[in-house]
Coordinates of C-alpha atoms in Angstrom, one line a residue:
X1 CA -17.0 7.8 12.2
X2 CA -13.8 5.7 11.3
X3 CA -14.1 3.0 8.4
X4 CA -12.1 0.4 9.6
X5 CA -10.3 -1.4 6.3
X6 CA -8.7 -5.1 7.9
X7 CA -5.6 -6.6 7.1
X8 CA -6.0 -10.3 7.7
X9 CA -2.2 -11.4 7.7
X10 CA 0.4 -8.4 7.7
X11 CA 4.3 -9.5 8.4
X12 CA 3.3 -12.5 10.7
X13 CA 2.1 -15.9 10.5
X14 CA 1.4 -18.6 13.4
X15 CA 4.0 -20.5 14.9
X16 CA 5.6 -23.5 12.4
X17 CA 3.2 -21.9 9.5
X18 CA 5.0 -20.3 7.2
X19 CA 4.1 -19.5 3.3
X20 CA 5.1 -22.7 1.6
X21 CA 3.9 -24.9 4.4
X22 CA 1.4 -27.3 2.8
X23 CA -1.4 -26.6 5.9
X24 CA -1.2 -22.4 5.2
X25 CA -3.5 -22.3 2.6
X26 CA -6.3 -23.9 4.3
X27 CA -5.2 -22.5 7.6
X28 CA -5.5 -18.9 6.2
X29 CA -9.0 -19.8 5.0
X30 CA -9.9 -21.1 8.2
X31 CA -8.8 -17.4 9.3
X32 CA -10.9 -15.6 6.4
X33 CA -14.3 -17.3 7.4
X34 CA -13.7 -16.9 11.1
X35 CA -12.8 -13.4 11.1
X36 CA -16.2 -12.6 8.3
X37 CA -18.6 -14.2 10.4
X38 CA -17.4 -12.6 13.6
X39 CA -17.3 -9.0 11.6
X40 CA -20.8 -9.4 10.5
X41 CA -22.4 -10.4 13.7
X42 CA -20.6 -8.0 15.5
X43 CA -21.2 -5.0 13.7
X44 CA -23.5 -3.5 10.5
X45 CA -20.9 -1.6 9.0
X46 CA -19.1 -2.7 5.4
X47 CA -16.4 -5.4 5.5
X48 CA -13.3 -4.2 3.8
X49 CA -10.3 -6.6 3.9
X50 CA -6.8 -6.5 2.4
X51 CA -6.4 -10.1 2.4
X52 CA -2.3 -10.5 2.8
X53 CA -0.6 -7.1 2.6
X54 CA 2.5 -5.9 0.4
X55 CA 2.9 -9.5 -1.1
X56 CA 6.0 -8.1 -3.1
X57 CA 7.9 -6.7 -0.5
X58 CA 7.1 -9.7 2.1
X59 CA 8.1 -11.9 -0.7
X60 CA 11.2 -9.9 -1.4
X61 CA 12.1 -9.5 2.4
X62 CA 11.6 -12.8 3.8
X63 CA 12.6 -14.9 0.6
X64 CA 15.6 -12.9 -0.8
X65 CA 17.1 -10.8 2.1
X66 CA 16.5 -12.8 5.3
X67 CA 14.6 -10.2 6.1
X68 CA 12.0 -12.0 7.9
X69 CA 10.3 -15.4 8.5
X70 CA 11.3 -17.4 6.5
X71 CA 14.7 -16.4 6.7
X72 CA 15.4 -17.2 3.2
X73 CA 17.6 -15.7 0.2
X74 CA 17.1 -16.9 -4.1
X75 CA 13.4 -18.1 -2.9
X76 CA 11.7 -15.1 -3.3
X77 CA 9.0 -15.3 -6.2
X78 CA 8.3 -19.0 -4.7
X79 CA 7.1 -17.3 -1.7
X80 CA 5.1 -15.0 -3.5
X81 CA 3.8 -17.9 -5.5
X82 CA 2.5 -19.4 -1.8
X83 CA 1.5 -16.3 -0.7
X84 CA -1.0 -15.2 -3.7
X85 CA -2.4 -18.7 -3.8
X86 CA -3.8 -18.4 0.0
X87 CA -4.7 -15.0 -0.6
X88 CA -6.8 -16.2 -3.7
X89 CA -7.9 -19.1 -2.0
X90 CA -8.4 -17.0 1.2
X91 CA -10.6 -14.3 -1.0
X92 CA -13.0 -17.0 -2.4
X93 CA -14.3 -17.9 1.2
X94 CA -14.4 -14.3 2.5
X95 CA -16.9 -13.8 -0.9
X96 CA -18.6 -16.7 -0.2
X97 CA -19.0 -16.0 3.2
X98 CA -19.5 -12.2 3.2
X99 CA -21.1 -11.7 -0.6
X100 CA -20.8 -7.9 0.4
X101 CA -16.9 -8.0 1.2
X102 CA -15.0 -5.6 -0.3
X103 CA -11.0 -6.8 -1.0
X104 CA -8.5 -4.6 -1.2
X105 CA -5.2 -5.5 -2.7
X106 CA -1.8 -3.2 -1.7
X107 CA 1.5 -3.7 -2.9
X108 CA 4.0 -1.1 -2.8
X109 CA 4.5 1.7 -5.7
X110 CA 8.1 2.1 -6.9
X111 CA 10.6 2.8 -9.8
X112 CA 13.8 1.6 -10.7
X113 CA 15.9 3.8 -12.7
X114 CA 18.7 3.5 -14.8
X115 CA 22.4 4.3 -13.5
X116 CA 23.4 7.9 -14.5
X117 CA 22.9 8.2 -18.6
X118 CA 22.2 4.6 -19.1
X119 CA 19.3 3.9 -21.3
X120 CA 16.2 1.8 -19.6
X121 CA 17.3 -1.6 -20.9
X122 CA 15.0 -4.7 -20.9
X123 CA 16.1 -6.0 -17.3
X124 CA 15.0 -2.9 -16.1
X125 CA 11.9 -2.8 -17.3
X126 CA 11.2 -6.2 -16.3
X127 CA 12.6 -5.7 -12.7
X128 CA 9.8 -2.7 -12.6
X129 CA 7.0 -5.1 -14.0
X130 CA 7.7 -7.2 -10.9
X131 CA 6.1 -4.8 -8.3
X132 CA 2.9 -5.7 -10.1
X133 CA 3.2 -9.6 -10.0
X134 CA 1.2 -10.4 -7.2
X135 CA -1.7 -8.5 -8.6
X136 CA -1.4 -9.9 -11.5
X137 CA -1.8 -13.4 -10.2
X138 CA -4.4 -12.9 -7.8
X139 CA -6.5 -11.2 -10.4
X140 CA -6.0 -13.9 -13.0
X141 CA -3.3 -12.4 -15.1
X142 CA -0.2 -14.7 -14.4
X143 CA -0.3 -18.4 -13.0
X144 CA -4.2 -19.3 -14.2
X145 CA -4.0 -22.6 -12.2
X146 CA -4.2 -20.6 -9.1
X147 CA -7.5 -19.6 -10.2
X148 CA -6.7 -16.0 -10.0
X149 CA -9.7 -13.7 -11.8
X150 CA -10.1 -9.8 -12.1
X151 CA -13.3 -10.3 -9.7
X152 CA -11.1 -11.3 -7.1
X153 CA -9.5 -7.0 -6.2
X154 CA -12.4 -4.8 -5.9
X155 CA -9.8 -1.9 -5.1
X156 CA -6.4 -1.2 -5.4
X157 CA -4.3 0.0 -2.7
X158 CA -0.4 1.5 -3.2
X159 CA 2.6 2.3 -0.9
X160 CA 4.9 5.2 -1.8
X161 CA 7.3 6.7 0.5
X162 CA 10.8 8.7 -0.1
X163 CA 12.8 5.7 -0.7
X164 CA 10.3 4.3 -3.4
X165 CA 12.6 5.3 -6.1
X166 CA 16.3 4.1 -6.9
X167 CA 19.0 3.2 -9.3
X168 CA 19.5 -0.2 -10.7
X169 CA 22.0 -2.0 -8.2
X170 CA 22.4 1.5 -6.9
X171 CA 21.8 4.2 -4.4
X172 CA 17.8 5.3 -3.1
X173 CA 17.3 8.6 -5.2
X174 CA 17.3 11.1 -2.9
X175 CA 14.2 13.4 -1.7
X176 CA 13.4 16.2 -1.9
X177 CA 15.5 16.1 -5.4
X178 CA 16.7 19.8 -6.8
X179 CA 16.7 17.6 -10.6
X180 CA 14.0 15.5 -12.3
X181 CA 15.7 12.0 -12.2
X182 CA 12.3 11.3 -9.5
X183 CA 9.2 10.2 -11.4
X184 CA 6.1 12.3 -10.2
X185 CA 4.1 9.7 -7.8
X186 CA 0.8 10.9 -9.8
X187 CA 2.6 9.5 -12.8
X188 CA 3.2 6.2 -11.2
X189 CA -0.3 6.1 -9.3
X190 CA -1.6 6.9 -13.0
X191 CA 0.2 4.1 -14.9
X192 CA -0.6 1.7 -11.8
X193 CA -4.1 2.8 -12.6
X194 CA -4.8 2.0 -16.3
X195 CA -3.2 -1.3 -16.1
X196 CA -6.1 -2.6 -14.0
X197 CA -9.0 0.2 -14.0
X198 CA -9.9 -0.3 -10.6
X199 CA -10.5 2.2 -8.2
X200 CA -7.0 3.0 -6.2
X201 CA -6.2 4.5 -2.7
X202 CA -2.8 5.9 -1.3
X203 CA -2.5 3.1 1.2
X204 CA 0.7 4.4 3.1
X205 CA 2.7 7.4 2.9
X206 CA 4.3 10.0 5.4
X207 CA 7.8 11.0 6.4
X208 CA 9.8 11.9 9.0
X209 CA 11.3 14.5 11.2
X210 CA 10.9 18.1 9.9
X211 CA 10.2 17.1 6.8
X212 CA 6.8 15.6 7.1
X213 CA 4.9 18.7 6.3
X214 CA 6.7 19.5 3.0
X215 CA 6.1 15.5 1.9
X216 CA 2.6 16.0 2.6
X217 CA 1.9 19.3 0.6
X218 CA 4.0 17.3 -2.2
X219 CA 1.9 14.3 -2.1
X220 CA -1.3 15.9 -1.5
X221 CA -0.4 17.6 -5.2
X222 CA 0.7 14.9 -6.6
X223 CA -2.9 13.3 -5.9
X224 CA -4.6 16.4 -6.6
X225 CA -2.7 16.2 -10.3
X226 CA -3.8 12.2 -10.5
X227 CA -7.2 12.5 -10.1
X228 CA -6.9 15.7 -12.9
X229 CA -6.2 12.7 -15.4
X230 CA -8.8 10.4 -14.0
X231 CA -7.4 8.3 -11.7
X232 CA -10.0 7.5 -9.7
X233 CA -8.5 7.8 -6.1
X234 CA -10.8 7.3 -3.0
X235 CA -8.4 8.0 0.0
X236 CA -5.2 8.5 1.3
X237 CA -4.2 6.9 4.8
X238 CA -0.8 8.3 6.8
X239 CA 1.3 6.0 8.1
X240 CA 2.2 6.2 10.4
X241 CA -0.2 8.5 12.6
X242 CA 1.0 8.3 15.7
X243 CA 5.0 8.0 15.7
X244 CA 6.3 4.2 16.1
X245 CA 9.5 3.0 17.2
X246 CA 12.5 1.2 14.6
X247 CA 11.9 -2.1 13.1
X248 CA 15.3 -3.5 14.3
X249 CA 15.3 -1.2 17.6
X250 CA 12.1 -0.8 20.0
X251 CA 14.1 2.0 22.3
X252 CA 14.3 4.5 19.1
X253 CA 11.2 6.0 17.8
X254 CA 11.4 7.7 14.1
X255 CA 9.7 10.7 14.5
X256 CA 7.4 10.4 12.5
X257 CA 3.4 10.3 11.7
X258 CA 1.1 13.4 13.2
X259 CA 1.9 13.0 16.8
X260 CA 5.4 12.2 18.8
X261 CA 5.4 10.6 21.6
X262 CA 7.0 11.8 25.2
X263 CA 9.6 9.8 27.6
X264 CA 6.1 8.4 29.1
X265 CA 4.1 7.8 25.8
X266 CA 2.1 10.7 25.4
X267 CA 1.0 11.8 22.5
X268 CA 1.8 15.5 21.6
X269 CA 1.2 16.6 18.2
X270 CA 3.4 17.5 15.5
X271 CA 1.8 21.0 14.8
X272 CA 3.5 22.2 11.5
X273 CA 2.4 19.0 10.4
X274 CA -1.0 18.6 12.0
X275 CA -1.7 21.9 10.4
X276 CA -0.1 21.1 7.2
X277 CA -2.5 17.7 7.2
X278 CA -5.8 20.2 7.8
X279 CA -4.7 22.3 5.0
X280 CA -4.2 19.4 2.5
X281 CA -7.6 18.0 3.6
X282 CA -9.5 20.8 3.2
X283 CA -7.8 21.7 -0.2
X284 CA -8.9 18.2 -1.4
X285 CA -12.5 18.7 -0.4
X286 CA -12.2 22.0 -2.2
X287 CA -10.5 20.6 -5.2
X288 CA -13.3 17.4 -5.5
X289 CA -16.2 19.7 -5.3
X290 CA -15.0 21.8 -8.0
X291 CA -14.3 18.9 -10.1
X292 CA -17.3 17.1 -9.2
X293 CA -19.9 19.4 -8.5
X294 CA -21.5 17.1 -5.8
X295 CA -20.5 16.5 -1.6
X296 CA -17.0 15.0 -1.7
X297 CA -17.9 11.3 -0.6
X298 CA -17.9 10.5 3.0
X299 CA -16.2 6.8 2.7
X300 CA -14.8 4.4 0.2
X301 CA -17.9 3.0 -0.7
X302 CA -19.4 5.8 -2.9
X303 CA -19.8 6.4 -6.5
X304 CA -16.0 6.9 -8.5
X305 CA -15.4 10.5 -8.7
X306 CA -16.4 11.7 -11.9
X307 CA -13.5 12.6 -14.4

């Protein structure tokens, strides 16, 4: 009783293929056709893809920072460039292929803030309008000759964690926050909404350490409050839900997600937050019912909850 959503190319490519490599395009839609066909003879249940995921931190990370393959810096909208023209290209044959496909689109969810008592000048706003690039292209917004068009994201999927937030050229703002410099997520998950009406999901969130539980009664709240103003929000997914170790160090595990593991991998639960998880669920189905009076839906393919 899982619905599996697929994410075709996540952080990795093949060996000697790399975003602005002339083959990846095709090579990627090679991928999308393979992996549709295999899906639907394998199995009756939907197809739900996110076609290349977080193009605008991968872009960011591996064409500005070195951060990963391609190991680049001053390259980093010319990677995203790359990277939404396979995924448009990529999207066409999985809706050829699969008519019934449902694409998912995640980027992450941030906000940039002025330093201190500055006023939000123009940079700023346009560094902010960034996180919403890919999108835009892939849906037909920016760069047309791609061939980008709004039929191309049938859902919307954001990232928000604690570090989300920071100060132009600055520090991360920190969380939990005793002032209001922090946006409320349900204000950014609302914004992120109107500018493309599609249905949205909390693709990643969690925390670590002690602080998991508070983070999710806060974001459970916050999404609680977005769908109050009619975003219409079909999920959340923790990440991570079983803990994982450091990007840049596979001995040190970051506490994190529902369940820690042991010195020999076991799994044993978190249980202020496993509770805290139970609560916010059950809340939620509470909450919806009220709201909608109907069943709270059962999967991401039902109706948009009613405002």
């Amino acid at each position: 009783k899982i619905q599996i959503i697929w994410d075709l190319c996540h952080f990795g490519y093949p060996d000697g293929l790399i975003p602005t490599h002339p083959q990846f395009p095709a090579r990627f839609m090679a991928l999308c056709r393979a992996f549709a066909l295999f899906h639907n003879s394998y199995t009756g249940e939907p197809l739900l893809i996110v076609p290349i995921n977080e193009i605008s931190f991968l872009s960011w990370h591996s064409g500005e920072v070195r951060g990963t393959v391609p190991f680049a810096v001053n390259c980093g909208f010319d990677i995203k460039y790359h990277l939404c023209k396979a995924a448009i290209e990529g999207i066409m044959i999985l809706k050829q292929t699969a008519p019934d496909v449902q694409i998912l689109l995640v980027e992450p969810l941030v906000k940039i803030h002025p330093v201190g008592e500055e006023p939000v000048t123009e940079e700023i706003l346009e560094l902010n309008s960034h996180q919403f690039q890919a999108m835009d292209i892939i849906m037909g917004r920016l760069c047309p000759e791609l061939g980008g068009s709004p039929f191309l994201g049938d859902m919307l999927g954001f990232n928000y964690y604690y570090n989300n937030q920071w100060e132009h050229k600055g520090r991360i703002l920190p969380w939990p926050s005793e002032d209001t410099v922090l946006t409320p997520m349900y204000i950014l998950l609302r914004d992120a909404y109107k500018r493309y009406n599609k249905p949205v999901i909390l693709t990643e969130t969690g925390h670590f350490g002690d602080d998991r539980s508070l983070w999710m009664e806060e974001i459970t709240t916050e999404c609680d409050k977005a769908i109050s103003l009619g975003v219409d929000l079909r999920g959340l997914c923790i990440y991570p839900v079983i803990d994982r170790p450091d990007w840049d160090n596979l001995q040190s595990y970051s506490n994190c997600g529902i369940w820690d593991l042991d010195g020999d991998k076991n799994r044993i639960a978190h249980e202020t937050t496993r509770t805290t998880v139970k609560r916010c669920m059950d809340f939620m189905e509470r909450r919806l019912k009220q709201k909608t009076g109907n069943p709270v839906q059962d999967n991401l393919m039902g109706q948009p909850i009613p405002e």
